[in-house]
Coordinates of C-alpha atoms in Angstrom, one line a residue:
X1 CA -51.0 6.5 38.5
X2 CA -48.3 3.9 39.3
X3 CA -50.7 1.1 40.4
X4 CA -52.9 1.3 37.2
X5 CA -52.9 -1.3 34.5
X6 CA -50.2 -0.4 32.1
X7 CA -47.7 0.8 34.7
X8 CA -44.3 -1.1 34.7
X9 CA -44.8 -2.6 38.1
X10 CA -48.2 -3.8 37.2
X11 CA -46.6 -5.9 34.5
X12 CA -44.0 -7.4 36.7
X13 CA -41.2 -5.2 35.3
X14 CA -38.2 -4.2 37.4
X15 CA -38.8 -1.3 39.8
X16 CA -36.3 1.6 39.5
X17 CA -33.8 2.1 42.3
X18 CA -35.5 3.7 45.2
X19 CA -38.8 2.4 44.0
X20 CA -40.9 -0.1 45.8
X21 CA -42.5 -3.2 44.4
X22 CA -45.8 -4.0 46.0
X23 CA -46.2 -7.5 47.3
X24 CA -47.5 -10.3 45.1
X25 CA -51.2 -10.4 45.1
X26 CA -51.6 -6.8 46.3
X27 CA -55.0 -5.4 45.1
X28 CA -53.3 -2.0 44.8
X29 CA -51.9 -3.3 41.5
X30 CA -55.4 -3.0 40.1
X31 CA -55.7 0.7 40.9
X32 CA -59.0 1.8 42.5
X33 CA -61.3 -0.3 40.4
X34 CA -61.8 -2.9 43.1
X35 CA -63.2 -0.2 45.4
X36 CA -65.8 0.9 42.9
X37 CA -66.7 -2.7 42.1
X38 CA -67.2 -3.2 45.9
X39 CA -69.9 -0.5 45.7
X40 CA -71.6 -2.4 42.8
X41 CA -71.5 -5.8 44.6
X42 CA -72.7 -4.1 47.9
X43 CA -75.8 -3.0 46.0
X44 CA -76.1 -6.4 44.4
X45 CA -76.1 -7.9 47.9
X46 CA -78.8 -5.5 49.0
X47 CA -81.0 -6.6 46.1
X48 CA -80.4 -10.2 46.9
X49 CA -80.9 -10.0 50.7
X50 CA -83.5 -7.4 51.1
X51 CA -86.6 -9.2 49.9
X52 CA -86.0 -12.6 51.6
X53 CA -87.4 -11.5 55.1
X54 CA -90.4 -9.9 53.4
X55 CA -91.5 -12.8 51.2
X56 CA -94.3 -13.9 53.5
X57 CA -95.4 -10.2 53.8
X58 CA -95.3 -9.8 50.0
X59 CA -97.3 -13.0 49.6
X60 CA -100.0 -11.7 51.9
X61 CA -99.9 -8.3 50.2
X62 CA -100.5 -10.0 46.8
X63 CA -102.9 -12.6 48.2
X64 CA -100.9 -15.6 47.0
X65 CA -99.8 -18.9 48.5
X66 CA -96.4 -19.2 50.1
X67 CA -95.4 -21.8 47.5
X68 CA -96.2 -19.2 44.7
X69 CA -93.3 -17.1 46.0
X70 CA -91.1 -19.5 44.0
X71 CA -92.6 -18.1 40.8
X72 CA -90.6 -14.9 41.4
X73 CA -87.3 -16.7 41.6
X74 CA -88.1 -19.0 38.7
X75 CA -89.0 -16.2 36.3
X76 CA -86.0 -14.2 37.3
X77 CA -83.7 -17.2 36.9
X78 CA -85.1 -17.9 33.5
X79 CA -84.3 -14.4 32.3
X80 CA -80.9 -14.7 33.8
X81 CA -80.2 -18.0 32.1
X82 CA -81.1 -16.6 28.7
X83 CA -79.6 -13.1 29.0
X84 CA -76.3 -13.8 30.8
X85 CA -74.5 -15.7 28.0
X86 CA -75.4 -12.9 25.5
X87 CA -74.6 -10.1 27.8
X88 CA -71.3 -11.7 28.8
X89 CA -70.3 -12.2 25.2
X90 CA -71.3 -8.6 24.6
X91 CA -68.9 -7.6 27.4
X92 CA -66.1 -9.4 25.6
X93 CA -67.0 -7.6 22.4
X94 CA -67.8 -4.0 23.4
X95 CA -66.4 -3.7 26.9
X96 CA -67.4 -4.9 30.3
X97 CA -68.0 -1.5 31.9
X98 CA -70.4 -0.6 29.1
X99 CA -72.6 -3.7 29.6
X100 CA -72.4 -3.3 33.3
X101 CA -73.8 0.2 33.0
X102 CA -76.6 -1.0 30.7
X103 CA -77.7 -3.8 33.0
X104 CA -77.6 -1.5 36.1
X105 CA -80.1 0.7 34.4
X106 CA -82.4 -2.2 33.6
X107 CA -82.1 -3.5 37.2
X108 CA -83.0 -0.1 38.6
X109 CA -86.1 0.0 36.3
X110 CA -87.2 -3.5 37.6
X111 CA -86.5 -2.5 41.3
X112 CA -88.8 0.5 41.0
X113 CA -91.4 -1.7 39.3
X114 CA -91.3 -4.1 42.3
X115 CA -91.8 -1.2 44.7
X116 CA -94.8 0.2 42.9
X117 CA -96.4 -3.0 41.4
X118 CA -100.1 -3.1 42.1
X119 CA -100.7 -6.8 41.3
X120 CA -99.1 -10.3 41.2
X121 CA -98.4 -10.2 37.4
X122 CA -96.9 -6.7 37.3
X123 CA -94.8 -7.6 40.3
X124 CA -93.7 -10.8 38.5
X125 CA -92.7 -8.8 35.4
X126 CA -90.7 -6.2 37.4
X127 CA -89.0 -8.9 39.5
X128 CA -88.0 -10.7 36.3
X129 CA -86.4 -7.6 34.9
X130 CA -84.2 -7.3 38.0
X131 CA -82.6 -10.6 37.0
X132 CA -80.2 -8.7 34.8
X133 CA -78.1 -8.0 37.9
X134 CA -76.8 -11.5 37.8
X135 CA -74.4 -10.6 35.0
X136 CA -72.7 -8.0 37.2
X137 CA -70.3 -10.4 39.0
X138 CA -69.1 -12.2 35.8
X139 CA -68.5 -8.9 34.1
X140 CA -66.6 -7.6 37.2
X141 CA -64.4 -10.6 37.5
X142 CA -63.7 -10.5 33.8
X143 CA -62.7 -6.9 34.1
X144 CA -60.4 -7.7 37.1
X145 CA -58.9 -10.6 35.3
X146 CA -58.1 -8.5 32.2
X147 CA -56.4 -5.8 34.3
X148 CA -54.3 -8.4 36.2
X149 CA -53.5 -10.9 33.4
X150 CA -50.0 -9.6 32.6
X151 CA -48.9 -10.1 36.2
X152 CA -47.2 -13.4 37.2
X153 CA -49.7 -13.8 40.0
X154 CA -52.7 -13.0 37.9
X155 CA -54.8 -15.9 39.0
X156 CA -54.1 -15.5 42.7
X157 CA -54.8 -11.8 42.4
X158 CA -58.1 -12.5 40.6
X159 CA -59.1 -14.9 43.4
X160 CA -58.2 -12.3 46.0
X161 CA -60.1 -9.5 44.3
X162 CA -63.1 -11.8 43.7
X163 CA -63.1 -12.7 47.4
X164 CA -63.2 -9.0 48.3
X165 CA -66.1 -8.0 46.0
X166 CA -68.0 -11.2 47.0
X167 CA -67.5 -10.2 50.6
X168 CA -69.0 -6.9 49.8
X169 CA -71.9 -8.7 48.2
X170 CA -72.4 -10.7 51.3
X171 CA -72.1 -7.5 53.5
X172 CA -74.8 -6.0 51.3
X173 CA -77.0 -9.0 51.8
X174 CA -76.6 -8.6 55.6
X175 CA -77.4 -4.9 55.5
X176 CA -80.3 -5.4 53.2
X177 CA -81.8 -8.2 55.3
X178 CA -81.4 -6.3 58.6
X179 CA -83.0 -3.1 57.1
X180 CA -85.8 -5.1 55.5
X181 CA -86.5 -6.9 58.8
X182 CA -86.7 -3.6 60.7
X183 CA -88.8 -1.8 58.1
X184 CA -91.0 -4.8 57.4
X185 CA -92.2 -4.9 61.0
X186 CA -92.9 -1.2 61.0
X187 CA -94.1 -0.4 57.5
X188 CA -96.2 -3.4 56.5
X189 CA -99.6 -3.5 55.0
X190 CA -100.5 -0.6 52.7
X191 CA -97.1 1.1 53.2
X192 CA -95.1 -1.9 52.0
X193 CA -94.2 0.1 48.9
X194 CA -92.1 2.4 51.0
X195 CA -90.2 -0.6 52.3
X196 CA -89.6 -2.0 48.8
X197 CA -88.3 1.4 47.6
X198 CA -85.0 1.0 49.5
X199 CA -83.2 -1.4 47.0
X200 CA -84.5 0.7 44.1
X201 CA -82.8 3.8 45.5
X202 CA -79.6 1.8 46.0
X203 CA -79.5 0.5 42.4
X204 CA -80.2 4.0 41.1
X205 CA -77.3 5.4 43.1
X206 CA -74.8 2.7 41.9
X207 CA -75.8 3.4 38.3
X208 CA -74.0 6.8 38.7
X209 CA -71.0 5.1 40.4
X210 CA -70.5 2.9 37.3
X211 CA -71.2 5.8 35.0
X212 CA -68.6 8.1 36.6
X213 CA -66.0 5.9 38.3
X214 CA -65.6 2.4 36.8
X215 CA -63.0 2.4 33.9
X216 CA -63.5 0.4 30.7
X217 CA -61.6 -2.8 29.9
X218 CA -58.0 -2.0 29.0
X219 CA -58.1 -4.2 25.9
X220 CA -61.5 -5.0 24.5
X221 CA -61.3 -8.3 22.5
X222 CA -63.7 -7.1 19.8
X223 CA -65.5 -9.4 17.4
X224 CA -69.2 -9.9 17.2
X225 CA -72.1 -11.5 19.0
X226 CA -73.0 -14.8 17.5
X227 CA -76.7 -14.1 16.7
X228 CA -77.5 -17.6 15.4
X229 CA -76.0 -19.2 18.5
X230 CA -77.8 -16.7 20.8
X231 CA -81.2 -17.5 19.1
X232 CA -80.7 -21.3 19.4
X233 CA -79.5 -21.2 23.0
X234 CA -82.3 -18.8 24.0
X235 CA -84.9 -21.0 22.4
X236 CA -83.5 -24.0 24.2
X237 CA -83.4 -22.3 27.6
X238 CA -86.8 -20.7 27.1
X239 CA -88.4 -24.1 26.3
X240 CA -86.9 -25.7 29.3
X241 CA -87.7 -22.8 31.6
X242 CA -91.3 -22.5 30.5
X243 CA -91.7 -26.2 30.9
X244 CA -90.4 -25.9 34.5
X245 CA -92.8 -23.1 35.2
X246 CA -95.6 -25.2 33.7
X247 CA -94.6 -27.9 36.1
X248 CA -95.8 -25.7 38.9
X249 CA -99.0 -24.8 37.2
X250 CA -100.3 -28.2 36.1
X251 CA -98.0 -30.6 37.9
X252 CA -96.0 -33.5 36.6
X253 CA -99.0 -35.2 34.9
X254 CA -99.2 -32.5 32.3
X255 CA -97.8 -33.9 29.0
X256 CA -97.1 -30.4 27.5
X257 CA -94.7 -29.7 30.3
X258 CA -92.4 -32.6 29.5
X259 CA -92.8 -31.9 25.8
X260 CA -91.4 -28.4 26.2
X261 CA -88.5 -29.7 28.4
X262 CA -87.7 -32.3 25.8
X263 CA -87.8 -29.8 23.0
X264 CA -85.5 -27.5 24.9
X265 CA -83.0 -30.3 25.5
X266 CA -83.2 -31.4 21.9
X267 CA -82.4 -27.9 20.7
X268 CA -79.0 -28.2 22.4
X269 CA -77.8 -30.6 19.7
X270 CA -78.2 -28.2 16.7
X271 CA -76.9 -25.4 19.0
X272 CA -73.7 -27.5 19.6
X273 CA -73.3 -28.4 16.0
X274 CA -73.8 -24.7 14.9
X275 CA -71.3 -23.4 17.5
X276 CA -68.6 -25.8 16.5
X277 CA -68.7 -24.4 13.0
X278 CA -68.3 -20.8 14.0
X279 CA -65.0 -18.9 14.1
X280 CA -66.3 -16.7 17.0
X281 CA -69.0 -18.7 18.7
X282 CA -71.3 -17.5 21.5
X283 CA -70.1 -20.4 23.6
X284 CA -66.8 -22.0 22.6
X285 CA -67.6 -25.7 23.3
X286 CA -64.0 -26.7 22.8
X287 CA -63.0 -24.5 25.7
X288 CA -66.0 -25.7 27.8
X289 CA -64.8 -29.3 27.3
X290 CA -61.4 -28.6 29.0
X291 CA -61.0 -30.8 32.1
X292 CA -60.3 -27.7 34.1
X293 CA -63.6 -26.0 33.0
X294 CA -66.5 -28.4 32.5
X295 CA -66.5 -29.8 36.1
X296 CA -66.5 -26.1 37.3
X297 CA -69.6 -25.4 35.2
X298 CA -71.4 -28.5 36.3
X299 CA -70.5 -27.7 39.9
X300 CA -72.0 -24.2 39.4
X301 CA -75.2 -25.8 38.2
X302 CA -75.5 -28.1 41.2
X303 CA -74.6 -25.2 43.5
X304 CA -77.5 -23.2 42.1
X305 CA -79.9 -25.8 43.5
X306 CA -79.1 -24.7 47.1
X307 CA -77.9 -21.1 46.7
X308 CA -80.8 -20.1 44.6
X309 CA -83.5 -22.7 44.9
X310 CA -83.5 -23.1 48.7
X311 CA -83.5 -19.6 49.9
X312 CA -87.3 -19.0 49.6
X313 CA -88.2 -22.3 51.3
X314 CA -85.8 -21.4 54.2
X315 CA -87.5 -18.1 54.7
X316 CA -91.0 -19.5 54.6
X317 CA -90.1 -22.4 56.9
X318 CA -88.8 -20.0 59.5
X319 CA -92.0 -17.9 59.3
X320 CA -94.3 -21.0 59.6
X321 CA -96.1 -21.0 62.9
X322 CA -95.3 -24.2 64.9
X323 CA -98.4 -23.8 67.1
X324 CA -100.6 -23.9 64.0
X325 CA -98.8 -26.5 61.9
X326 CA -96.5 -28.5 64.2
X327 CA -93.3 -27.4 62.5
X328 CA -91.5 -24.2 61.6
X329 CA -90.0 -21.5 63.9
X330 CA -92.8 -18.9 64.0
X331 CA -90.2 -16.3 63.4
X332 CA -90.9 -12.6 62.8
X333 CA -89.5 -10.8 59.7
X334 CA -86.7 -9.4 61.9
X335 CA -85.8 -12.8 63.3
X336 CA -85.6 -14.2 59.7
X337 CA -83.3 -11.3 58.8
X338 CA -81.0 -12.3 61.7
X339 CA -80.9 -15.9 60.4
X340 CA -80.1 -14.7 57.0
X341 CA -77.5 -12.4 58.5
X342 CA -75.8 -15.4 60.2
X343 CA -75.7 -17.3 56.9
X344 CA -74.3 -14.3 55.1
X345 CA -71.7 -13.5 57.7
X346 CA -70.5 -17.1 57.2
X347 CA -70.6 -16.6 53.4
X348 CA -68.5 -13.5 53.8
X349 CA -65.9 -15.4 55.8
X350 CA -65.9 -18.1 53.2
X351 CA -65.3 -15.6 50.4
X352 CA -62.5 -13.9 52.2
X353 CA -60.7 -17.0 53.3
X354 CA -60.9 -19.0 50.0
X355 CA -57.9 -17.3 48.4
X356 CA -55.7 -18.0 51.5
X357 CA -56.9 -21.6 51.7
X358 CA -56.1 -22.1 48.0
X359 CA -52.6 -20.8 48.5
X360 CA -52.0 -23.2 51.4
X361 CA -53.4 -26.2 49.5
X362 CA -54.6 -26.0 45.9
X363 CA -57.6 -24.2 44.4
X364 CA -59.1 -27.5 43.4
X365 CA -58.9 -28.9 46.9
X366 CA -60.4 -25.7 48.3
X367 CA -63.3 -26.0 45.9
X368 CA -64.0 -29.6 47.0
X369 CA -63.9 -28.5 50.6
X370 CA -66.4 -25.7 49.9
X371 CA -68.9 -28.0 48.2
X372 CA -68.7 -30.5 51.1
X373 CA -69.5 -27.7 53.6
X374 CA -72.6 -26.8 51.5
X375 CA -73.7 -30.5 51.5
X376 CA -73.1 -30.9 55.2
X377 CA -75.0 -27.8 56.1
X378 CA -78.2 -28.8 54.3
X379 CA -78.1 -32.5 55.3
X380 CA -78.0 -31.3 59.0
X381 CA -81.4 -29.8 58.4
X382 CA -82.9 -33.3 58.2
X383 CA -82.5 -34.1 61.9
X384 CA -82.0 -30.6 63.2
X385 CA -84.7 -28.1 62.3
X386 CA -86.9 -27.7 65.4
X387 CA -85.1 -24.7 67.1
X388 CA -83.8 -21.4 65.9
X389 CA -80.3 -22.3 67.1
X390 CA -80.3 -25.5 65.1
X391 CA -81.4 -23.7 61.9
X392 CA -78.8 -21.0 62.4
X393 CA -76.0 -23.5 62.9
X394 CA -76.9 -25.4 59.8
X395 CA -77.0 -22.1 57.8
X396 CA -73.6 -21.1 59.0
X397 CA -72.0 -24.4 57.9
X398 CA -73.6 -24.1 54.4
X399 CA -72.8 -20.4 54.3
X400 CA -69.1 -20.9 54.7
X401 CA -69.0 -23.2 51.6
X402 CA -71.5 -21.0 49.7
X403 CA -69.4 -17.8 50.1
X404 CA -66.3 -19.6 48.9
X405 CA -68.0 -21.0 45.9
X406 CA -69.6 -17.7 44.8
X407 CA -66.2 -16.1 44.7
X408 CA -64.2 -19.1 43.5
X409 CA -66.2 -20.5 40.6
X410 CA -66.1 -17.5 38.3
X411 CA -62.5 -16.9 39.1
X412 CA -61.7 -20.5 38.3
X413 CA -63.6 -20.2 35.0
X414 CA -61.6 -17.1 34.1
X415 CA -58.3 -18.8 34.9
X416 CA -59.3 -21.7 32.6
X417 CA -60.5 -19.6 29.6
X418 CA -58.6 -17.8 26.8
X419 CA -58.4 -14.0 27.1
X420 CA -61.1 -13.3 24.5
X421 CA -63.5 -15.7 26.2
X422 CA -63.1 -14.5 29.8
X423 CA -66.6 -13.0 30.3
X424 CA -68.3 -15.8 28.5
X425 CA -66.6 -18.4 30.7
X426 CA -67.4 -16.5 33.9
X427 CA -70.9 -15.9 32.6
X428 CA -71.4 -19.6 32.0
X429 CA -70.9 -20.3 35.7
X430 CA -73.8 -17.9 36.3
X431 CA -75.9 -19.5 33.6
X432 CA -75.5 -23.0 34.8
X433 CA -76.1 -21.8 38.3
X434 CA -79.4 -20.2 37.3
X435 CA -80.4 -23.3 35.4
X436 CA -79.8 -25.4 38.5
X437 CA -81.8 -22.8 40.6
X438 CA -84.6 -22.8 38.1
X439 CA -85.0 -26.5 38.1
X440 CA -84.8 -26.7 41.8
X441 CA -87.2 -23.8 42.3
X442 CA -89.8 -25.6 40.2
X443 CA -89.3 -29.0 41.9
X444 CA -89.3 -27.4 45.4
X445 CA -92.5 -25.5 44.7
X446 CA -94.2 -28.8 43.9
X447 CA -92.7 -30.5 46.9
X448 CA -93.9 -27.7 49.2
X449 CA -97.4 -27.8 47.8
X450 CA -97.7 -31.5 48.1
X451 CA -98.9 -33.4 51.2
X452 CA -101.0 -32.1 54.0
X453 CA -101.0 -28.3 54.4
X454 CA -103.8 -28.1 57.0
X455 CA -103.4 -26.6 60.4
X456 CA -103.4 -28.7 63.6
X457 CA -107.1 -27.6 64.0
X458 CA -107.9 -29.1 60.6
X459 CA -108.3 -25.8 58.7
X460 CA -106.8 -25.3 55.3
X461 CA -103.4 -23.7 55.6
X462 CA -101.1 -21.7 53.3
X463 CA -97.8 -23.1 54.6
X464 CA -95.6 -25.6 52.7
X465 CA -95.6 -29.2 53.9
X466 CA -93.0 -30.6 56.2
X467 CA -92.3 -33.4 53.8
X468 CA -91.7 -30.8 51.1
X469 CA -89.1 -29.1 53.2
X470 CA -87.4 -32.4 53.9
X471 CA -87.1 -32.9 50.1
X472 CA -85.6 -29.5 49.7
X473 CA -82.9 -30.1 52.3
X474 CA -82.1 -33.6 51.0
X475 CA -81.7 -32.5 47.4
X476 CA -79.5 -29.7 48.3
X477 CA -77.2 -32.0 50.4
X478 CA -76.9 -34.7 47.7
X479 CA -76.2 -32.2 44.9
X480 CA -73.4 -30.8 47.0
X481 CA -71.8 -34.2 47.4
X482 CA -72.1 -34.9 43.7
X483 CA -70.4 -31.6 43.0
X484 CA -67.5 -32.5 45.3
X485 CA -67.0 -35.8 43.5
X486 CA -67.0 -34.1 40.1
X487 CA -64.4 -31.5 41.1
X488 CA -62.0 -34.4 41.7
X489 CA -61.8 -34.7 37.9
X490 CA -60.2 -31.3 37.6
X491 CA -56.4 -31.5 37.2
X492 CA -54.7 -31.1 40.6
X493 CA -52.9 -27.9 39.8
X494 CA -55.6 -26.3 37.7
X495 CA -56.0 -22.5 38.4
X496 CA -52.6 -22.2 40.1
X497 CA -50.6 -19.2 38.9
X498 CA -47.5 -21.0 37.7
X499 CA -45.7 -24.3 38.2
X500 CA -43.2 -22.4 40.4
X501 CA -46.0 -21.0 42.6
X502 CA -47.4 -24.5 43.0
X503 CA -44.0 -25.9 43.8
X504 CA -43.4 -23.2 46.4
X505 CA -46.6 -24.2 48.1
X506 CA -45.5 -27.8 48.1
X507 CA -48.2 -28.9 45.6
X508 CA -46.1 -29.8 42.5
X509 CA -47.3 -33.0 40.9
X510 CA -45.4 -34.0 37.7
X511 CA -48.2 -36.2 36.6
X512 CA -50.7 -33.4 36.5
X513 CA -48.6 -30.2 36.2
X514 CA -49.2 -29.9 32.4
X515 CA -49.1 -26.8 30.2
X516 CA -52.8 -26.7 29.7
X517 CA -53.4 -26.5 33.4
X518 CA -51.7 -23.1 33.4
X519 CA -52.8 -21.9 30.0

């Protein structure tokens, strides 16, 4: 197969007379793998978008408060934060396709558990297991980067392929949200399990796609998984995560909550010292400390506040009845699915256009612009949240930036990392994002539960407070602005393919075009 990895033209070798060289950045150079990974991310999108319009229905089905919906996200994000670094490193060691297959099986098990769970706690366990899907995108981008790495345009090709599979993810979110909205209105009540079976069927199908169609990494790095580092990091993340969950249970006055968080943060010190002594660490902190990588990881954490922590509150705000509480949209599940669809269409556009914007400017500048869009979108909620059109417009602005960041951050991490650390670097963007989402989810749950939650008639209500929603939107906006400022620390030509490419784009800067920027 001439387009496959290993063919001469894929390595940038001369094409024989009469042959045809594909254009720089053509996804055909990667063979058919992008198409199969599109199927995987389409399913990932279904999983991510399907449940959002149904959160209020699920809360009523389980007999819980709207604010308790955040428990699902918090527990899933905690598992993701712990599992993704280990699974990503395992991908570098044994192969990305193999780990992708394993995690698809676990996600399918969790999805079927969600569909059939009879109680809050069984639902919580099943939902948590589904969190293993969060390693799919880092593994896929690592696989793409490895197959493209010998091409002179490897970084641009990785960005373009990342944009395509993230666009598929967003399309899956749209499809999932629309289908959930339709089925949620028609199959509610005792038949909600039928509605919740749809994503389980999708994940089961994609398991066989990975099993039969996705090829393994062309050159597995080998090595071992740093068990000591995995234990220390898992203990630190578990302590912090449980502390944040406890923050919801007993509030900020509980001393044990802060003790657990302090213990978790303190464990990062022996973890760092241990990792620096290892020849093959779980997390190479020297690589993380590169000026082209650490701002990307911090940005990913700040981005997690909005992209993961704010989605539940947006759904429950839209479902809140303004006639009863004086705020909210009083939207049906189908209307919420349309709002989510608008957000995701904008995210899809942001994912597809990021590579082109990066070519015309620089990848760093495109990242800064994306974070500013996220910040602007959420800050607009503060004055404009009384009508469906206002909420949709705000979500579209934030969605443009969010889609670009979902595609760009793992690709940027892959470009900044050594070959044998590709999956770990891309996985760290996911880990920091889930940590940011976990923290935000805990804080937002407290914010929504605070203040008056009575109806206009004086009855006790189950909706979150308006003051809490204001806190959510303000925090998301401010973290976006902070991320934009941090990205200015990244060298100007970081993540560009070559100095020649940068010069051709009119972006050469002798002060910052250093070898390490293109390593």
